[in-house]
mmCIF file of N, CA and C in Angstrom:
data_model
loop_
_atom_site.group_PDB
_atom_site.id
_atom_site.type_symbol
_atom_site.label_atom_id
_atom_site.label_comp_id
_atom_site.label_asym_id
_atom_site.label_seq_id
_atom_site.Cartn_x
_atom_site.Cartn_y
_atom_site.Cartn_z
ATOM 1 N N UNK K 20 -21.345 -10.110 -9.436
ATOM 2 C CA UNK K 20 -20.905 -9.664 -8.704
ATOM 3 C C UNK K 20 -21.102 -10.215 -7.364
ATOM 4 N N UNK K 21 -20.070 -10.429 -6.053
ATOM 5 C CA UNK K 21 -20.444 -10.949 -5.062
ATOM 6 C C UNK K 21 -20.841 -10.009 -4.067
ATOM 7 N N UNK K 22 -22.092 -10.551 -3.378
ATOM 8 C CA UNK K 22 -22.813 -9.384 -2.708
ATOM 9 C C UNK K 22 -22.055 -9.664 -0.808
ATOM 10 N N UNK K 23 -21.672 -9.146 -0.136
ATOM 11 C CA UNK K 23 -22.154 -9.549 1.459
ATOM 12 C C UNK K 23 -23.058 -8.502 2.432
ATOM 13 N N UNK K 24 -23.485 -8.882 3.351
ATOM 14 C CA UNK K 24 -24.240 -8.164 4.319
ATOM 15 C C UNK K 24 -23.205 -7.944 5.413
ATOM 16 N N UNK K 25 -23.293 -7.100 6.024
ATOM 17 C CA UNK K 25 -22.449 -6.596 6.898
ATOM 18 C C UNK K 25 -23.175 -4.981 7.446
ATOM 19 N N UNK K 26 -22.725 -4.889 8.785
ATOM 20 C CA UNK K 26 -23.397 -3.813 9.857
ATOM 21 C C UNK K 26 -24.937 -3.216 9.357
ATOM 22 N N UNK K 27 -25.888 -3.927 8.845
ATOM 23 C CA UNK K 27 -26.990 -3.626 8.393
ATOM 24 C C UNK K 27 -27.084 -3.021 7.318
ATOM 25 N N UNK K 28 -26.037 -3.285 6.176
ATOM 26 C CA UNK K 28 -25.908 -2.785 4.665
ATOM 27 C C UNK K 28 -25.621 -4.156 3.832
ATOM 28 N N UNK K 29 -25.766 -3.932 2.591
ATOM 29 C CA UNK K 29 -25.424 -4.979 1.520
ATOM 30 C C UNK K 29 -24.277 -3.824 1.154
ATOM 31 N N UNK K 30 -23.112 -5.047 0.688
ATOM 32 C CA UNK K 30 -21.671 -4.690 0.335
ATOM 33 C C UNK K 30 -21.241 -5.273 -0.834
ATOM 34 N N UNK K 31 -21.115 -4.798 -2.160
ATOM 35 C CA UNK K 31 -21.077 -5.476 -3.278
ATOM 36 C C UNK K 31 -19.194 -5.759 -2.833
ATOM 37 N N UNK K 32 -18.560 -6.652 -3.381
ATOM 38 C CA UNK K 32 -17.415 -7.157 -3.415
ATOM 39 C C UNK K 32 -16.301 -6.988 -4.517
ATOM 40 N N UNK K 33 -15.447 -6.210 -4.814
ATOM 41 C CA UNK K 33 -14.954 -5.962 -5.743
ATOM 42 C C UNK K 33 -14.428 -7.334 -6.600
ATOM 43 N N UNK K 34 -14.801 -7.121 -8.143
ATOM 44 C CA UNK K 34 -14.994 -8.632 -8.454
ATOM 45 C C UNK K 34 -13.169 -8.802 -8.835
ATOM 46 N N UNK K 35 -12.816 -10.283 -8.721
ATOM 47 C CA UNK K 35 -11.316 -10.409 -9.195
ATOM 48 C C UNK K 35 -10.886 -9.813 -10.687
ATOM 49 N N UNK K 36 -9.699 -9.300 -10.694
ATOM 50 C CA UNK K 36 -9.126 -9.534 -11.936
ATOM 51 C C UNK K 36 -7.738 -8.883 -11.712
ATOM 52 N N UNK K 37 -6.690 -8.423 -12.795
ATOM 53 C CA UNK K 37 -5.266 -8.055 -12.597
ATOM 54 C C UNK K 37 -5.624 -6.915 -13.350
ATOM 55 N N UNK K 38 -4.342 -6.314 -13.331
ATOM 56 C CA UNK K 38 -4.537 -4.631 -14.061
ATOM 57 C C UNK K 38 -5.530 -3.877 -13.644
ATOM 58 N N UNK K 39 -6.241 -3.721 -12.170
ATOM 59 C CA UNK K 39 -6.476 -2.948 -11.758
ATOM 60 C C UNK K 39 -6.229 -2.078 -10.914
ATOM 61 N N UNK K 40 -5.936 -0.964 -10.677
ATOM 62 C CA UNK K 40 -5.462 -0.263 -9.563
ATOM 63 C C UNK K 40 -5.819 -0.316 -8.580
ATOM 64 N N UNK K 41 -5.442 0.443 -6.883
ATOM 65 C CA UNK K 41 -3.952 0.641 -7.084
ATOM 66 C C UNK K 41 -3.000 -0.592 -7.301
ATOM 67 N N UNK K 42 -1.879 -0.850 -7.336
ATOM 68 C CA UNK K 42 -1.384 -2.025 -6.894
ATOM 69 C C UNK K 42 -0.124 -1.781 -6.338
ATOM 70 N N UNK K 43 1.325 -2.932 -6.581
ATOM 71 C CA UNK K 43 0.979 -3.985 -7.178
ATOM 72 C C UNK K 43 0.093 -4.607 -6.761
ATOM 73 N N UNK K 44 -1.067 -5.820 -6.938
ATOM 74 C CA UNK K 44 -1.980 -6.163 -6.307
ATOM 75 C C UNK K 44 -3.022 -6.755 -7.435
ATOM 76 N N UNK K 45 -3.199 -8.154 -7.239
ATOM 77 C CA UNK K 45 -4.502 -8.376 -7.801
ATOM 78 C C UNK K 45 -5.572 -8.626 -7.067
ATOM 79 N N UNK K 46 -7.128 -8.039 -7.241
ATOM 80 C CA UNK K 46 -8.217 -7.915 -6.524
ATOM 81 C C UNK K 46 -8.797 -9.494 -6.547
ATOM 82 N N UNK K 47 -9.520 -9.825 -5.404
ATOM 83 C CA UNK K 47 -9.794 -11.084 -5.109
ATOM 84 C C UNK K 47 -11.260 -11.112 -4.674
ATOM 85 N N UNK K 48 -12.348 -11.953 -5.156
ATOM 86 C CA UNK K 48 -13.510 -11.481 -4.694
ATOM 87 C C UNK K 48 -13.973 -12.708 -3.704
ATOM 88 N N UNK K 49 -12.639 -13.461 -3.296
ATOM 89 C CA UNK K 49 -12.552 -14.993 -2.325
ATOM 90 C C UNK K 49 -12.846 -14.846 -1.371
ATOM 91 N N UNK K 50 -14.071 -15.768 -0.695
ATOM 92 C CA UNK K 50 -14.293 -15.763 0.697
ATOM 93 C C UNK K 50 -12.892 -15.756 1.730
ATOM 94 N N UNK K 51 -11.980 -16.428 1.106
ATOM 95 C CA UNK K 51 -10.443 -16.490 1.407
ATOM 96 C C UNK K 51 -10.182 -14.797 1.894
ATOM 97 N N UNK K 52 -10.385 -13.679 1.354
ATOM 98 C CA UNK K 52 -9.968 -12.285 1.005
ATOM 99 C C UNK K 52 -10.621 -11.596 1.769
ATOM 100 N N UNK K 53 -12.273 -12.314 1.941
ATOM 101 C CA UNK K 53 -13.529 -10.998 2.340
ATOM 102 C C UNK K 53 -14.223 -12.108 2.807
ATOM 103 N N UNK K 54 -15.217 -12.146 4.131
ATOM 104 C CA UNK K 54 -15.753 -12.676 4.505
ATOM 105 C C UNK K 54 -16.358 -11.820 5.759
ATOM 106 N N UNK K 55 -17.487 -11.894 6.361
ATOM 107 C CA UNK K 55 -18.061 -11.562 7.904
ATOM 108 C C UNK K 55 -18.093 -12.782 8.478
ATOM 109 N N UNK K 56 -17.808 -12.696 10.010
ATOM 110 C CA UNK K 56 -17.420 -13.097 10.890
ATOM 111 C C UNK K 56 -18.276 -13.413 12.132
ATOM 112 N N UNK K 57 -18.891 -13.787 12.362
ATOM 113 C CA UNK K 57 -20.129 -13.454 13.317
ATOM 114 C C UNK K 57 -21.208 -12.878 12.576
ATOM 115 N N UNK K 58 -21.726 -11.569 13.947
ATOM 116 C CA UNK K 58 -22.711 -11.008 13.065
ATOM 117 C C UNK K 58 -22.316 -9.406 13.189
ATOM 118 N N UNK K 59 -21.063 -9.200 13.135
ATOM 119 C CA UNK K 59 -20.650 -7.292 13.146
ATOM 120 C C UNK K 59 -18.910 -8.016 12.812
ATOM 121 N N UNK K 60 -18.068 -8.665 12.194
ATOM 122 C CA UNK K 60 -17.005 -8.688 12.029
ATOM 123 C C UNK K 60 -16.785 -8.682 11.032
ATOM 124 N N UNK K 61 -15.990 -7.712 9.823
ATOM 125 C CA UNK K 61 -15.567 -7.779 8.482
ATOM 126 C C UNK K 61 -14.274 -7.961 8.254
ATOM 127 N N UNK K 62 -13.811 -9.384 7.658
ATOM 128 C CA UNK K 62 -12.382 -9.784 7.704
ATOM 129 C C UNK K 62 -11.928 -9.266 5.803
ATOM 130 N N UNK K 63 -11.095 -8.255 6.406
ATOM 131 C CA UNK K 63 -10.834 -8.335 4.846
ATOM 132 C C UNK K 63 -9.034 -8.735 4.995
ATOM 133 N N UNK K 64 -8.342 -9.581 4.334
ATOM 134 C CA UNK K 64 -7.442 -10.162 4.653
ATOM 135 C C UNK K 64 -6.601 -10.187 3.405
ATOM 136 N N UNK K 65 -5.275 -9.825 3.108
ATOM 137 C CA UNK K 65 -4.241 -10.041 1.942
ATOM 138 C C UNK K 65 -3.782 -11.096 1.898
ATOM 139 N N UNK K 66 -4.118 -11.782 1.025
ATOM 140 C CA UNK K 66 -2.974 -12.970 0.882
ATOM 141 C C UNK K 66 -2.051 -13.436 -0.222
ATOM 142 N N UNK K 67 -1.411 -14.480 -0.462
ATOM 143 C CA UNK K 67 -0.368 -14.370 -1.266
ATOM 144 C C UNK K 67 0.933 -14.528 -0.760
ATOM 145 N N UNK K 68 2.009 -14.979 -1.905
ATOM 146 C CA UNK K 68 3.088 -14.509 -1.562
ATOM 147 C C UNK K 68 3.898 -14.189 -2.687
ATOM 148 N N UNK K 69 5.320 -14.014 -2.518
ATOM 149 C CA UNK K 69 6.515 -13.783 -4.212
ATOM 150 C C UNK K 69 6.004 -12.593 -4.672
ATOM 151 N N UNK K 70 5.549 -11.672 -4.088
ATOM 152 C CA UNK K 70 4.944 -10.146 -4.625
ATOM 153 C C UNK K 70 3.724 -10.129 -4.930
ATOM 154 N N UNK K 71 3.263 -11.119 -5.223
ATOM 155 C CA UNK K 71 2.028 -11.413 -6.182
ATOM 156 C C UNK K 71 0.765 -11.093 -4.607
ATOM 157 N N UNK K 72 0.045 -9.985 -4.592
ATOM 158 C CA UNK K 72 -0.344 -10.075 -3.465
ATOM 159 C C UNK K 72 -2.125 -10.129 -3.946
ATOM 160 N N UNK K 73 -2.793 -10.629 -3.140
ATOM 161 C CA UNK K 73 -4.700 -10.430 -3.439
ATOM 162 C C UNK K 73 -4.966 -10.188 -2.329
ATOM 163 N N UNK K 74 -6.050 -8.851 -2.679
ATOM 164 C CA UNK K 74 -6.320 -7.910 -1.631
ATOM 165 C C UNK K 74 -8.518 -7.628 -1.859
ATOM 166 N N UNK K 75 -9.010 -6.917 -1.367
ATOM 167 C CA UNK K 75 -10.323 -6.907 -1.560
ATOM 168 C C UNK K 75 -10.874 -5.802 -1.354
ATOM 169 N N UNK K 76 -11.822 -5.168 -1.846
ATOM 170 C CA UNK K 76 -12.170 -3.938 -1.677
ATOM 171 C C UNK K 76 -14.137 -4.433 -1.533
ATOM 172 N N UNK K 77 -14.628 -3.758 -0.829
ATOM 173 C CA UNK K 77 -16.102 -3.726 -0.520
ATOM 174 C C UNK K 77 -16.879 -2.244 -0.741
ATOM 175 N N UNK K 78 -17.784 -1.842 -1.239
ATOM 176 C CA UNK K 78 -18.614 -0.884 -1.142
ATOM 177 C C UNK K 78 -19.987 -1.513 -0.504
ATOM 178 N N UNK K 79 -20.496 -0.025 0.045
ATOM 179 C CA UNK K 79 -21.742 -0.178 -0.007
ATOM 180 C C UNK K 79 -22.340 0.281 -0.944
ATOM 181 N N UNK K 80 -23.689 -0.281 -1.157
ATOM 182 C CA UNK K 80 -24.645 -0.057 -2.253
ATOM 183 C C UNK K 80 -25.271 0.952 -1.908
ATOM 184 N N UNK K 81 -25.448 1.642 -0.494
ATOM 185 C CA UNK K 81 -26.008 3.122 -0.618
ATOM 186 C C UNK K 81 -25.214 3.776 -0.218
ATOM 187 N N UNK K 82 -25.795 5.296 -1.238
ATOM 188 C CA UNK K 82 -24.712 6.446 -0.660
ATOM 189 C C UNK K 82 -25.205 6.614 0.610
ATOM 190 N N UNK K 83 -24.879 6.864 1.609
ATOM 191 C CA UNK K 83 -25.336 7.313 3.029
ATOM 192 C C UNK K 83 -25.120 8.743 3.095
ATOM 193 N N UNK K 84 -23.568 9.229 2.446
ATOM 194 C CA UNK K 84 -23.992 10.863 2.214
ATOM 195 C C UNK K 84 -23.117 11.028 3.808
ATOM 196 N N UNK K 85 -22.464 12.169 4.521
ATOM 197 C CA UNK K 85 -21.506 13.075 4.457
ATOM 198 C C UNK K 85 -22.366 12.906 6.174
ATOM 199 N N UNK K 86 -21.281 12.284 7.477
ATOM 200 C CA UNK K 86 -21.775 12.377 8.935
ATOM 201 C C UNK K 86 -20.968 12.155 9.383
ATOM 202 N N UNK K 87 -21.204 11.515 10.696
ATOM 203 C CA UNK K 87 -20.390 10.887 11.474
ATOM 204 C C UNK K 87 -19.911 9.806 11.209
ATOM 205 N N UNK K 88 -18.953 8.635 11.384
ATOM 206 C CA UNK K 88 -19.080 7.347 10.820
ATOM 207 C C UNK K 88 -17.679 7.193 11.749
ATOM 208 N N UNK K 89 -18.243 5.820 12.433
ATOM 209 C CA UNK K 89 -17.031 5.349 13.532
ATOM 210 C C UNK K 89 -16.716 3.817 12.679
ATOM 211 N N UNK K 90 -15.223 3.587 12.871
ATOM 212 C CA UNK K 90 -14.753 2.375 12.308
ATOM 213 C C UNK K 90 -13.605 1.727 13.335
ATOM 214 N N UNK K 91 -13.944 0.479 14.230
ATOM 215 C CA UNK K 91 -13.129 -0.033 14.728
ATOM 216 C C UNK K 91 -12.259 -0.880 13.865
ATOM 217 N N UNK K 92 -10.896 -0.631 14.503
ATOM 218 C CA UNK K 92 -10.012 -1.662 13.320
ATOM 219 C C UNK K 92 -9.487 -2.565 14.434
ATOM 220 N N UNK K 93 -9.416 -3.982 14.121
ATOM 221 C CA UNK K 93 -9.150 -4.933 15.126
ATOM 222 C C UNK K 93 -7.092 -5.068 14.874
ATOM 223 N N UNK K 94 -6.911 -4.847 14.261
ATOM 224 C CA UNK K 94 -5.419 -4.442 13.812
ATOM 225 C C UNK K 94 -4.786 -3.554 13.822
ATOM 226 N N UNK K 95 -3.381 -3.876 14.250
ATOM 227 C CA UNK K 95 -2.383 -2.836 14.710
ATOM 228 C C UNK K 95 -2.015 -2.304 13.786
ATOM 229 N N UNK K 96 -2.670 -1.388 13.340
ATOM 230 C CA UNK K 96 -2.199 -0.373 11.722
ATOM 231 C C UNK K 96 -0.712 -0.207 11.946
ATOM 232 N N UNK K 97 0.116 0.190 12.867
ATOM 233 C CA UNK K 97 1.081 0.855 12.913
ATOM 234 C C UNK K 97 2.012 -0.840 12.110
ATOM 235 N N UNK K 98 1.644 -1.609 12.365
ATOM 236 C CA UNK K 98 2.564 -3.014 11.716
ATOM 237 C C UNK K 98 1.974 -3.347 10.221
ATOM 238 N N UNK K 99 1.543 -2.295 9.675
ATOM 239 C CA UNK K 99 1.451 -2.670 8.123
ATOM 240 C C UNK K 99 2.462 -3.025 7.246
ATOM 241 N N UNK K 100 2.310 -3.988 6.711
ATOM 242 C CA UNK K 100 3.809 -3.878 5.502
ATOM 243 C C UNK K 100 3.584 -2.558 4.735
ATOM 244 N N UNK K 101 4.847 -2.039 4.250
ATOM 245 C CA UNK K 101 5.271 -0.567 3.671
ATOM 246 C C UNK K 101 4.730 -0.537 2.600
ATOM 247 N N UNK K 102 3.496 -1.796 1.690
ATOM 248 C CA UNK K 102 3.076 -1.388 0.450
ATOM 249 C C UNK K 102 1.351 -1.934 0.751
ATOM 250 N N UNK K 103 1.043 -1.818 2.389
ATOM 251 C CA UNK K 103 -0.792 -2.289 2.399
ATOM 252 C C UNK K 103 -1.272 -0.920 2.418
ATOM 253 N N UNK K 104 -2.369 -1.106 1.896
ATOM 254 C CA UNK K 104 -3.136 0.043 2.514
ATOM 255 C C UNK K 104 -4.392 -0.633 2.882
ATOM 256 N N UNK K 105 -5.422 0.548 4.342
ATOM 257 C CA UNK K 105 -6.545 0.321 4.593
ATOM 258 C C UNK K 105 -7.172 1.870 4.194
ATOM 259 N N UNK K 106 -8.357 1.532 3.391
ATOM 260 C CA UNK K 106 -8.676 2.594 3.018
ATOM 261 C C UNK K 106 -10.104 2.958 3.111
ATOM 262 N N UNK K 107 -10.760 4.408 3.742
ATOM 263 C CA UNK K 107 -11.928 4.270 4.145
ATOM 264 C C UNK K 107 -12.420 5.683 3.881
ATOM 265 N N UNK K 108 -13.413 5.290 2.515
ATOM 266 C CA UNK K 108 -13.966 6.641 1.417
ATOM 267 C C UNK K 108 -15.159 7.045 2.224
ATOM 268 N N UNK K 109 -15.613 7.998 1.394
ATOM 269 C CA UNK K 109 -16.897 8.684 1.350
ATOM 270 C C UNK K 109 -17.151 9.501 -0.255
ATOM 271 N N UNK K 110 -17.790 9.202 -1.143
ATOM 272 C CA UNK K 110 -17.992 9.688 -1.968
ATOM 273 C C UNK K 110 -19.304 10.665 -1.946
ATOM 274 N N UNK K 111 -19.232 11.361 -3.071
ATOM 275 C CA UNK K 111 -20.535 12.187 -3.185
ATOM 276 C C UNK K 111 -21.309 11.706 -3.994
ATOM 277 N N UNK K 112 -21.005 10.296 -5.018
ATOM 278 C CA UNK K 112 -21.896 9.417 -5.450
ATOM 279 C C UNK K 112 -21.603 10.127 -7.136
ATOM 280 N N UNK K 113 -21.489 11.617 -7.512
ATOM 281 C CA UNK K 113 -21.483 12.331 -8.843
ATOM 282 C C UNK K 113 -20.164 11.207 -10.015
ATOM 283 N N UNK K 114 -20.425 11.077 -10.685
ATOM 284 C CA UNK K 114 -19.405 11.099 -11.482
ATOM 285 C C UNK K 114 -19.069 12.076 -12.257
ATOM 286 N N UNK K 115 -17.637 12.631 -11.948
ATOM 287 C CA UNK K 115 -16.506 12.379 -11.089
ATOM 288 C C UNK K 115 -16.617 12.982 -9.897
ATOM 289 N N UNK K 116 -16.384 12.099 -9.196
ATOM 290 C CA UNK K 116 -16.579 12.693 -7.404
ATOM 291 C C UNK K 116 -15.675 13.927 -7.292
ATOM 292 N N UNK K 117 -16.211 15.055 -6.986
ATOM 293 C CA UNK K 117 -15.071 15.899 -6.654
ATOM 294 C C UNK K 117 -15.466 16.557 -5.198
ATOM 295 N N UNK K 118 -16.071 15.266 -4.266
ATOM 296 C CA UNK K 118 -16.167 15.962 -2.859
ATOM 297 C C UNK K 118 -16.113 14.321 -2.240
ATOM 298 N N UNK K 119 -14.929 14.264 -2.119
ATOM 299 C CA UNK K 119 -14.742 12.873 -1.650
ATOM 300 C C UNK K 119 -13.782 12.832 -0.563
ATOM 301 N N UNK K 120 -13.890 12.292 0.488
ATOM 302 C CA UNK K 120 -12.964 12.345 1.598
ATOM 303 C C UNK K 120 -12.448 11.028 1.898
ATOM 304 N N UNK K 121 -11.202 10.613 2.160
ATOM 305 C CA UNK K 121 -10.243 9.435 2.426
ATOM 306 C C UNK K 121 -9.584 9.566 3.411
ATOM 307 N N UNK K 122 -9.767 8.388 4.325
ATOM 308 C CA UNK K 122 -8.824 8.135 5.244
ATOM 309 C C UNK K 122 -8.223 6.837 5.012
ATOM 310 N N UNK K 123 -6.855 7.213 5.326
ATOM 311 C CA UNK K 123 -6.044 6.239 4.759
ATOM 312 C C UNK K 123 -4.770 5.463 5.601
ATOM 313 N N UNK K 124 -4.677 4.236 6.056
ATOM 314 C CA UNK K 124 -3.479 3.728 6.679
ATOM 315 C C UNK K 124 -2.657 3.129 5.784
ATOM 316 N N UNK K 125 -1.670 3.750 5.655
ATOM 317 C CA UNK K 125 -0.841 3.109 4.927
ATOM 318 C C UNK K 125 0.839 3.579 5.236
ATOM 319 N N UNK K 126 1.748 3.188 4.657
ATOM 320 C CA UNK K 126 3.104 3.908 4.876
ATOM 321 C C UNK K 126 3.791 4.045 3.308
ATOM 322 N N UNK K 127 2.890 3.670 2.488
ATOM 323 C CA UNK K 127 3.024 4.067 1.077
ATOM 324 C C UNK K 127 4.133 3.714 0.254
ATOM 325 N N UNK K 128 4.686 2.607 0.679
ATOM 326 C CA UNK K 128 5.900 1.950 0.370
ATOM 327 C C UNK K 128 7.306 2.066 0.917
ATOM 328 N N UNK K 129 7.317 2.991 1.982
ATOM 329 C CA UNK K 129 8.337 2.978 3.188
ATOM 330 C C UNK K 129 7.858 3.113 4.285
ATOM 331 N N UNK K 130 8.438 2.065 4.995
ATOM 332 C CA UNK K 130 7.975 2.105 6.969
ATOM 333 C C UNK K 130 8.428 2.913 7.455
ATOM 334 N N UNK K 131 9.202 4.650 6.813
ATOM 335 C CA UNK K 131 9.505 5.308 7.150
ATOM 336 C C UNK K 131 8.518 6.527 7.667
ATOM 337 N N UNK K 132 7.609 6.497 6.534
ATOM 338 C CA UNK K 132 6.655 7.184 6.585
ATOM 339 C C UNK K 132 5.664 7.189 7.806
ATOM 340 N N UNK K 133 4.946 8.368 8.070
ATOM 341 C CA UNK K 133 4.030 8.243 8.859
ATOM 342 C C UNK K 133 2.889 7.000 8.469
ATOM 343 N N UNK K 134 1.891 6.616 9.518
ATOM 344 C CA UNK K 134 1.158 5.022 8.946
ATOM 345 C C UNK K 134 -0.235 5.707 8.602
ATOM 346 N N UNK K 135 -0.439 7.035 8.763
ATOM 347 C CA UNK K 135 -1.952 7.779 8.014
ATOM 348 C C UNK K 135 -1.864 8.546 7.376
ATOM 349 N N UNK K 136 -3.494 8.505 6.676
ATOM 350 C CA UNK K 136 -3.169 10.009 5.976
ATOM 351 C C UNK K 136 -4.745 10.091 5.350
ATOM 352 N N UNK K 137 -5.071 11.711 5.292
ATOM 353 C CA UNK K 137 -6.308 12.180 5.352
ATOM 354 C C UNK K 137 -6.478 13.110 4.028
ATOM 355 N N UNK K 138 -7.141 13.019 3.659
ATOM 356 C CA UNK K 138 -7.249 13.697 2.061
ATOM 357 C C UNK K 138 -8.989 13.902 2.098
ATOM 358 N N UNK K 139 -9.041 15.200 1.575
ATOM 359 C CA UNK K 139 -10.407 15.853 1.806
ATOM 360 C C UNK K 139 -10.276 16.847 -0.001
ATOM 361 N N UNK K 140 -11.215 16.144 -1.090
ATOM 362 C CA UNK K 140 -10.931 16.083 -1.948
ATOM 363 C C UNK K 140 -12.342 17.775 -2.396
ATOM 364 N N UNK K 141 -12.061 18.742 -2.499
ATOM 365 C CA UNK K 141 -13.580 19.750 -2.902
ATOM 366 C C UNK K 141 -13.705 19.434 -4.449
ATOM 367 N N UNK K 142 -12.365 19.359 -4.958
ATOM 368 C CA UNK K 142 -12.504 19.240 -6.243
ATOM 369 C C UNK K 142 -11.351 19.035 -7.272
ATOM 370 N N UNK K 143 -11.588 17.766 -7.383
ATOM 371 C CA UNK K 143 -10.046 17.060 -7.847
ATOM 372 C C UNK K 143 -9.549 17.668 -9.033
ATOM 373 N N UNK K 144 -10.525 18.109 -10.186
ATOM 374 C CA UNK K 144 -10.266 18.971 -11.432
ATOM 375 C C UNK K 144 -9.517 20.125 -11.429
ATOM 376 N N UNK K 145 -9.708 20.815 -10.206
ATOM 377 C CA UNK K 145 -8.977 22.044 -9.561
ATOM 378 C C UNK K 145 -7.927 22.057 -9.185
ATOM 379 N N UNK K 146 -7.722 20.536 -8.478
ATOM 380 C CA UNK K 146 -6.343 20.668 -8.027
ATOM 381 C C UNK K 146 -6.983 20.768 -6.278
ATOM 382 N N UNK K 147 -8.079 20.942 -5.986
ATOM 383 C CA UNK K 147 -8.596 21.845 -4.646
ATOM 384 C C UNK K 147 -8.523 20.536 -3.543
ATOM 385 N N UNK K 148 -7.898 20.425 -2.624
ATOM 386 C CA UNK K 148 -7.885 19.526 -2.077
ATOM 387 C C UNK K 148 -7.015 19.602 -0.618
ATOM 388 N N UNK K 149 -7.249 19.405 0.336
ATOM 389 C CA UNK K 149 -6.326 19.281 2.098
ATOM 390 C C UNK K 149 -5.918 18.075 2.184
ATOM 391 N N UNK K 150 -4.695 18.047 2.870
ATOM 392 C CA UNK K 150 -4.336 16.703 3.323
ATOM 393 C C UNK K 150 -3.736 16.956 4.732
ATOM 394 N N UNK K 151 -3.059 15.623 5.240
ATOM 395 C CA UNK K 151 -2.448 15.872 6.395
ATOM 396 C C UNK K 151 -2.161 14.293 6.689
ATOM 397 N N UNK K 152 -1.205 14.092 7.237
ATOM 398 C CA UNK K 152 -0.478 12.343 7.548
ATOM 399 C C UNK K 152 -0.344 12.519 9.120
ATOM 400 N N UNK K 153 -1.014 11.321 9.383
ATOM 401 C CA UNK K 153 -0.995 11.257 11.039
ATOM 402 C C UNK K 153 -0.131 9.797 11.550
ATOM 403 N N UNK K 154 -0.233 9.551 12.691
ATOM 404 C CA UNK K 154 0.189 8.362 13.030
ATOM 405 C C UNK K 154 -0.738 7.129 13.931
ATOM 406 N N UNK K 155 -0.598 6.483 13.839
ATOM 407 C CA UNK K 155 -1.250 5.671 14.652
ATOM 408 C C UNK K 155 -0.567 5.120 16.056
ATOM 409 N N UNK K 156 -1.033 4.796 17.089
ATOM 410 C CA UNK K 156 -0.060 4.332 18.084
ATOM 411 C C UNK K 156 -1.123 3.370 18.836
#
């Protein structure tokens, strides 16, 4: 598995392969799709054409727990393609993780949908979750 160093941590890059959700995309661990530029900029780039996208995912090797996290996104998220997703997650580390926090920027297949979505899963098995959509400007 490819590893990158960014923001003071080591991150695993999801291995390349097909038939892994969510989709429709193929995961890529290529430097073309995910790389660090300079000392503080993480680039995660969707590539491909004709309906076959190559996307990337990174996961911190450390479970940092809950707290206050700040992400600075240099892309205008309101201009995402209808099927692109930027997901930022905090998991409790247990398997299955029943205490997950998701913040996602996506139109979920339709440009008329709001751009953002936040979900707090208290217990996924029991269907306990709080969800809210929002728009970026």
